[in-house]
Short mmCIF file of C-alpha atoms and ligand atoms in Angstrom, two decimals:
data_model
loop_
_atom_site.label_atom_id
_atom_site.label_comp_id
_atom_site.label_asym_id
_atom_site.label_seq_id
_atom_site.Cartn_x
_atom_site.Cartn_y
_atom_site.Cartn_z
CA LEU A 29 4.45 4.50 -12.29
CA SER A 30 3.26 7.93 -13.33
CA ARG A 31 2.19 9.83 -16.36
CA PRO A 32 4.57 12.52 -17.62
CA ASP A 33 1.55 14.29 -19.20
CA VAL A 34 -0.03 14.61 -15.76
CA ILE A 35 3.00 15.36 -13.57
CA GLY A 36 4.75 17.48 -16.21
CA MET A 37 8.13 15.76 -15.78
CA THR A 38 9.89 12.47 -16.18
CA PRO A 39 8.92 10.17 -13.28
CA LEU A 40 11.56 9.10 -10.78
CA SER A 41 12.22 5.47 -9.85
CA SER A 42 14.96 3.29 -8.46
CA SER A 43 15.95 2.45 -12.08
CA ALA A 44 14.98 3.41 -15.61
CA THR A 45 11.91 1.19 -15.98
CA ARG A 46 8.45 1.66 -17.41
CA ALA A 47 5.29 0.41 -15.76
CA PRO A 48 2.96 -1.71 -17.92
CA TYR A 49 -0.54 -0.54 -18.83
CA HIS A 50 -3.55 -2.70 -19.69
CA LYS A 51 -3.86 -1.27 -23.20
CA GLU A 52 -1.91 0.69 -25.81
CA PRO A 53 -0.84 3.40 -25.92
CA ASN A 54 0.85 3.07 -22.55
CA PRO A 55 0.58 6.52 -20.91
CA TYR A 56 3.28 5.82 -18.30
CA GLY A 57 6.66 7.28 -19.08
CA GLU A 58 9.98 5.56 -18.72
CA ALA A 59 11.29 6.62 -15.33
CA ARG A 60 14.63 8.25 -14.62
CA ALA A 61 16.86 6.44 -12.05
CA ALA A 62 17.03 8.55 -8.92
CA THR A 63 20.42 10.10 -8.20
CA LEU A 64 21.65 10.33 -4.60
CA ASP A 65 20.56 14.01 -4.62
CA ASP A 66 17.07 12.95 -5.78
CA ILE A 67 16.87 10.43 -2.96
CA ALA A 68 17.84 13.07 -0.35
CA ARG A 69 15.27 15.49 -1.82
CA VAL A 70 12.46 12.89 -1.86
CA GLN A 71 13.20 12.03 1.76
CA ASP A 72 13.07 15.72 2.67
CA ASP A 73 9.67 15.79 0.88
CA TYR A 74 8.37 12.85 2.90
CA ALA A 75 9.31 14.62 6.14
CA THR A 76 7.81 17.94 5.01
CA ALA A 77 4.58 16.27 3.83
CA ALA A 78 4.25 14.39 7.12
CA ARG A 79 4.76 17.58 9.17
CA ASN A 80 2.17 19.36 7.03
CA ALA A 81 -0.32 16.49 7.50
CA ILE A 82 -0.01 16.73 11.28
CA ARG A 83 -0.29 20.51 11.10
CA ALA A 84 -3.50 20.03 9.08
CA GLY A 85 -4.96 17.86 11.85
CA PHE A 86 -4.28 14.30 10.77
CA ASP A 87 -3.51 11.82 13.57
CA GLY A 88 -0.74 10.15 11.59
CA VAL A 89 0.78 9.30 8.23
CA GLN A 90 0.98 6.03 6.35
CA LEU A 91 3.80 5.89 3.79
CA HIS A 92 2.84 4.13 0.56
CA GLY A 93 5.33 1.29 0.13
CA ALA A 94 2.99 -1.01 -1.80
CA ASN A 95 1.56 -1.62 -5.25
CA GLY A 96 4.56 -0.71 -7.38
CA TYR A 97 4.94 2.84 -6.06
CA LEU A 98 8.32 4.45 -5.33
CA ILE A 99 9.31 2.63 -2.12
CA ASP A 100 8.16 -0.70 -3.68
CA GLN A 101 10.26 0.05 -6.77
CA PHE A 102 13.32 0.20 -4.54
CA LEU A 103 12.39 -2.94 -2.56
CA ARG A 104 11.90 -5.38 -5.41
CA ASP A 105 14.62 -6.75 -7.67
CA GLY A 106 12.32 -6.69 -10.75
CA THR A 107 12.41 -2.86 -10.72
CA ASN A 108 15.56 -2.07 -8.75
CA HIS A 109 18.62 -2.65 -10.93
CA ARG A 110 20.95 -0.27 -9.07
CA ASP A 111 24.52 -1.14 -8.18
CA ASP A 112 25.00 1.49 -5.45
CA ASP A 113 24.09 1.45 -1.74
CA TYR A 114 20.37 1.46 -2.70
CA GLY A 115 20.41 -1.64 -4.92
CA GLY A 116 21.61 -5.21 -5.12
CA SER A 117 21.37 -7.01 -1.77
CA PRO A 118 18.07 -7.04 0.13
CA GLU A 119 19.77 -4.88 2.79
CA ASN A 120 20.55 -2.24 0.16
CA ARG A 121 17.08 -2.41 -1.45
CA ILE A 122 15.49 -1.90 1.98
CA ARG A 123 17.63 1.21 2.65
CA PHE A 124 15.40 3.72 0.86
CA MET A 125 12.30 2.49 2.75
CA ARG A 126 14.12 2.41 6.10
CA GLU A 127 15.60 5.88 5.76
CA SER A 128 12.32 7.40 4.48
CA VAL A 129 10.32 5.91 7.33
CA ALA A 130 12.95 7.05 9.83
CA ARG A 131 12.77 10.59 8.41
CA VAL A 132 8.97 10.64 8.81
CA ALA A 133 9.25 9.16 12.32
CA ASP A 134 11.80 11.85 13.26
CA ALA A 135 9.49 14.50 11.92
CA ILE A 136 6.18 13.47 13.56
CA GLY A 137 7.00 10.62 15.93
CA ALA A 138 7.25 6.87 15.29
CA GLY A 139 3.92 6.42 17.07
CA ARG A 140 2.22 8.41 14.30
CA THR A 141 4.01 6.67 11.41
CA GLY A 142 2.77 3.65 9.48
CA ILE A 143 3.51 2.06 6.11
CA ARG A 144 1.75 -0.17 3.58
CA LEU A 145 3.59 -2.96 1.74
CA SER A 146 2.40 -5.53 -0.82
CA PRO A 147 4.90 -8.40 -0.50
CA ASN A 148 3.43 -11.21 -2.57
CA GLY A 149 2.92 -11.24 -6.30
CA GLU A 150 3.24 -8.74 -9.11
CA THR A 151 1.50 -5.36 -8.82
CA GLN A 152 1.65 -2.68 -11.47
CA GLY A 153 4.86 -4.08 -12.93
CA ALA A 154 6.73 -4.48 -9.64
CA ASP A 155 7.72 -7.98 -8.60
CA ASP A 156 10.52 -9.80 -6.79
CA SER A 157 12.20 -13.09 -7.58
CA ASP A 158 12.33 -14.05 -3.87
CA PRO A 159 9.87 -11.90 -1.89
CA ALA A 160 10.67 -13.42 1.54
CA SER A 161 14.35 -12.51 1.17
CA VAL A 162 13.55 -8.79 1.07
CA PHE A 163 10.16 -8.31 2.78
CA VAL A 164 10.90 -10.27 5.95
CA PRO A 165 14.06 -8.23 6.70
CA ALA A 166 12.16 -5.09 5.66
CA ALA A 167 9.55 -5.89 8.28
CA ALA A 168 12.30 -6.49 10.86
CA ALA A 169 13.80 -3.09 9.99
CA LEU A 170 10.35 -1.49 10.50
CA ASP A 171 10.03 -3.26 13.84
CA ALA A 172 13.35 -1.78 14.93
CA LEU A 173 12.02 1.71 14.07
CA GLY A 174 9.08 1.14 16.45
CA ILE A 175 6.43 2.46 14.01
CA ALA A 176 2.72 2.66 14.82
CA PHE A 177 1.63 -0.07 12.41
CA LEU A 178 2.51 -2.09 9.32
CA GLU A 179 -0.22 -2.82 6.79
CA LEU A 180 0.12 -5.61 4.20
CA ARG A 181 -2.00 -5.80 1.09
CA GLU A 182 -1.86 -9.48 0.21
CA GLN A 183 -3.28 -11.14 -2.91
CA GLY A 184 -4.65 -14.68 -2.65
CA PRO A 185 -4.98 -17.22 -5.46
CA ASP A 186 -8.67 -16.30 -5.84
CA GLY A 187 -8.19 -12.58 -5.27
CA THR A 188 -10.84 -10.26 -6.78
CA PHE A 189 -8.54 -7.20 -6.90
CA GLY A 190 -5.42 -8.82 -8.31
CA LYS A 191 -4.51 -12.41 -7.55
CA SER A 192 -1.32 -14.39 -7.08
CA ASP A 193 -0.15 -17.90 -6.37
CA VAL A 194 2.90 -16.52 -4.57
CA PRO A 195 2.28 -17.46 -0.91
CA LYS A 196 1.28 -14.69 1.52
CA LEU A 197 4.15 -13.57 3.69
CA SER A 198 2.10 -12.36 6.68
CA PRO A 199 2.85 -15.47 8.81
CA GLU A 200 6.61 -14.89 8.34
CA ILE A 201 6.32 -11.14 8.82
CA ARG A 202 4.28 -11.66 11.98
CA LYS A 203 7.31 -13.40 13.53
CA VAL A 204 9.63 -10.42 13.04
CA PHE A 205 7.24 -7.43 13.30
CA LYS A 206 5.95 -7.21 16.88
CA GLY A 207 3.97 -3.95 16.49
CA PRO A 208 0.37 -3.75 15.23
CA LEU A 209 0.06 -5.72 11.95
CA VAL A 210 -2.89 -4.83 9.71
CA LEU A 211 -3.88 -7.15 6.84
CA ASN A 212 -5.92 -6.31 3.75
CA GLN A 213 -7.65 -7.62 0.67
CA ASP A 214 -10.75 -9.71 0.05
CA TYR A 215 -11.73 -10.01 3.72
CA ASP A 216 -15.26 -10.60 4.93
CA GLY A 217 -16.32 -10.50 8.57
CA ALA A 218 -15.67 -14.20 9.24
CA GLY A 219 -12.27 -14.22 7.51
CA ALA A 220 -11.25 -11.10 9.41
CA GLN A 221 -12.25 -12.59 12.75
CA ALA A 222 -10.36 -15.82 11.96
CA ASP A 223 -7.12 -13.94 11.25
CA LEU A 224 -7.53 -11.87 14.41
CA ASP A 225 -8.18 -15.02 16.43
CA SER A 226 -5.15 -16.86 15.00
CA GLY A 227 -2.96 -13.86 15.93
CA VAL A 228 -1.57 -13.36 12.39
CA ALA A 229 -3.22 -9.93 12.36
CA ASP A 230 -4.01 -7.25 14.94
CA ALA A 231 -6.49 -5.49 12.65
CA ILE A 232 -8.05 -5.90 9.20
CA ALA A 233 -8.35 -3.08 6.65
CA PHE A 234 -11.39 -3.05 4.36
CA GLY A 235 -11.54 -1.24 1.03
CA ARG A 236 -14.48 -1.96 -1.25
CA LYS A 237 -16.78 -3.13 1.54
CA TYR A 238 -16.29 0.23 3.21
CA ILE A 239 -17.10 2.04 -0.03
CA ALA A 240 -20.47 0.26 -0.18
CA ASN A 241 -21.36 0.12 3.53
CA PRO A 242 -21.31 3.34 5.48
CA ASP A 243 -22.09 1.33 8.62
CA LEU A 244 -19.71 -1.56 7.88
CA VAL A 245 -18.66 -2.06 11.52
CA GLU A 246 -22.24 -2.26 12.70
CA ARG A 247 -23.10 -4.69 9.91
CA LEU A 248 -20.15 -6.97 10.77
CA ARG A 249 -21.04 -6.80 14.44
CA GLN A 250 -24.64 -7.91 13.69
CA GLY A 251 -23.70 -10.35 10.90
CA ALA A 252 -26.05 -8.31 8.66
CA PRO A 253 -25.89 -8.62 4.87
CA LEU A 254 -23.56 -6.23 3.05
CA ASN A 255 -24.27 -3.90 0.13
CA GLN A 256 -22.26 -4.81 -2.95
CA ASP A 257 -19.98 -2.06 -4.30
CA ASP A 258 -20.45 -0.90 -7.90
CA PRO A 259 -17.09 -0.49 -9.70
CA LYS A 260 -18.71 1.81 -12.27
CA THR A 261 -19.06 4.53 -9.62
CA TRP A 262 -15.63 4.06 -7.91
CA TYR A 263 -14.19 7.16 -9.50
CA SER A 264 -17.41 9.04 -10.33
CA LYS A 265 -18.01 12.71 -9.62
CA GLY A 266 -20.67 14.00 -7.28
CA ARG A 267 -22.44 11.98 -4.61
CA GLU A 268 -23.13 8.88 -6.69
CA GLY A 269 -21.00 6.04 -5.37
CA TYR A 270 -19.89 8.07 -2.34
CA THR A 271 -22.87 8.94 -0.16
CA ASP A 272 -25.77 7.01 -1.71
CA TYR A 273 -25.13 3.54 -0.34
CA PRO A 274 -27.82 2.89 2.26
CA ALA A 275 -27.17 2.28 5.97
CA LEU A 276 -29.03 -0.49 7.75
CA GLU A 277 -31.68 1.69 9.34
CA THR A 278 -32.73 3.28 6.05
CA GLN A 279 -32.76 -0.11 4.40
CA ASP A 280 -34.93 -1.57 7.18
CA ALA A 281 -37.30 1.39 6.87
C1 FMN B 24 -11.67 2.83 -5.92
C2 FMN B 24 -10.41 2.27 -5.30
C3 FMN B 24 -9.28 3.06 -5.21
C4 FMN B 24 -8.10 2.57 -4.62
N1 FMN B 24 -7.01 3.39 -4.53
C5 FMN B 24 -5.90 2.92 -3.90
C6 FMN B 24 -4.75 3.75 -3.74
O1 FMN B 24 -4.76 4.91 -4.15
N2 FMN B 24 -3.67 3.25 -3.10
C7 FMN B 24 -3.66 1.98 -2.61
O2 FMN B 24 -2.69 1.54 -2.02
N3 FMN B 24 -4.75 1.18 -2.75
C8 FMN B 24 -5.85 1.60 -3.37
N4 FMN B 24 -6.91 0.77 -3.53
C9 FMN B 24 -6.79 -0.63 -3.05
C10 FMN B 24 -7.36 -0.73 -1.64
O3 FMN B 24 -6.58 0.02 -0.74
C11 FMN B 24 -7.40 -2.18 -1.18
O4 FMN B 24 -6.09 -2.67 -1.10
C12 FMN B 24 -8.19 -3.08 -2.14
O5 FMN B 24 -9.49 -2.48 -2.39
C13 FMN B 24 -8.34 -4.48 -1.55
O6 FMN B 24 -9.09 -4.45 -0.33
P1 FMN B 24 -10.61 -4.90 -0.29
O7 FMN B 24 -10.65 -6.34 -0.81
O8 FMN B 24 -11.03 -4.79 1.13
O9 FMN B 24 -11.38 -3.99 -1.21
C14 FMN B 24 -8.08 1.24 -4.14
C15 FMN B 24 -9.24 0.45 -4.22
C16 FMN B 24 -10.39 0.95 -4.80
C17 FMN B 24 -11.61 0.06 -4.89
#
């Protein structure tokens, strides 16, 4: 899932696949299947990037294992067609994620290492024929590594940022991942509290509501109404869409 015209090279994936695009021409290139040397180099890169992030003052690093990106391309059988140690069985498809997370944990400490996964439903061309068979053992492998947190982006049937009828796996993952489990997508304050109360999640991650509400926590605490985000300014330049959503006190005034 990358554009050769932007990165200046053929993208790397688990197998030679090409991500779909919502219109023609599709700017994504067909990927090249990673060799074992590529895999070793990418894992060195993860460790170096994590060390650099800590050196730059970040508290920790979250690997991107969701949404059809590289780790996800290894996890799911729709994109991973390899027949070596990194493909085939769920155990093999988990290997790239497990080794990469372990490398980052070795570099900066497991307590500073997190990862994001998107187990249910298709995203950006990545999908699996039996998500539970790979994502539940993947979560167990992450539990064994003792990482700081696991975040799941899960689509519901009525999702407003991608939707899926494939059941959410968080209840199954909760049983095998004992560390902090963070859930995401389409939450409001009441829904977030319900999933904290039921114990399926330890924390909820907000995306669009945070874009539109600089004081989101205070608004949720008070049960105050939320500003609606404006997709037209999601990727705008300058302050519009970034610093011009009002906080409660300016709105009250
Ligand atoms: C403008 C914008 C950019 C995003 N960029 C990324 C991204 O780079 N990587 C990612 O994993 N998710 C990205 N997301 C998805 C969010 O992380 C989140 O999963 C999504 O917004 C659903 O959560 P929400 O319902 O709380 O908004 C982006 C979302 C928005 C609105």
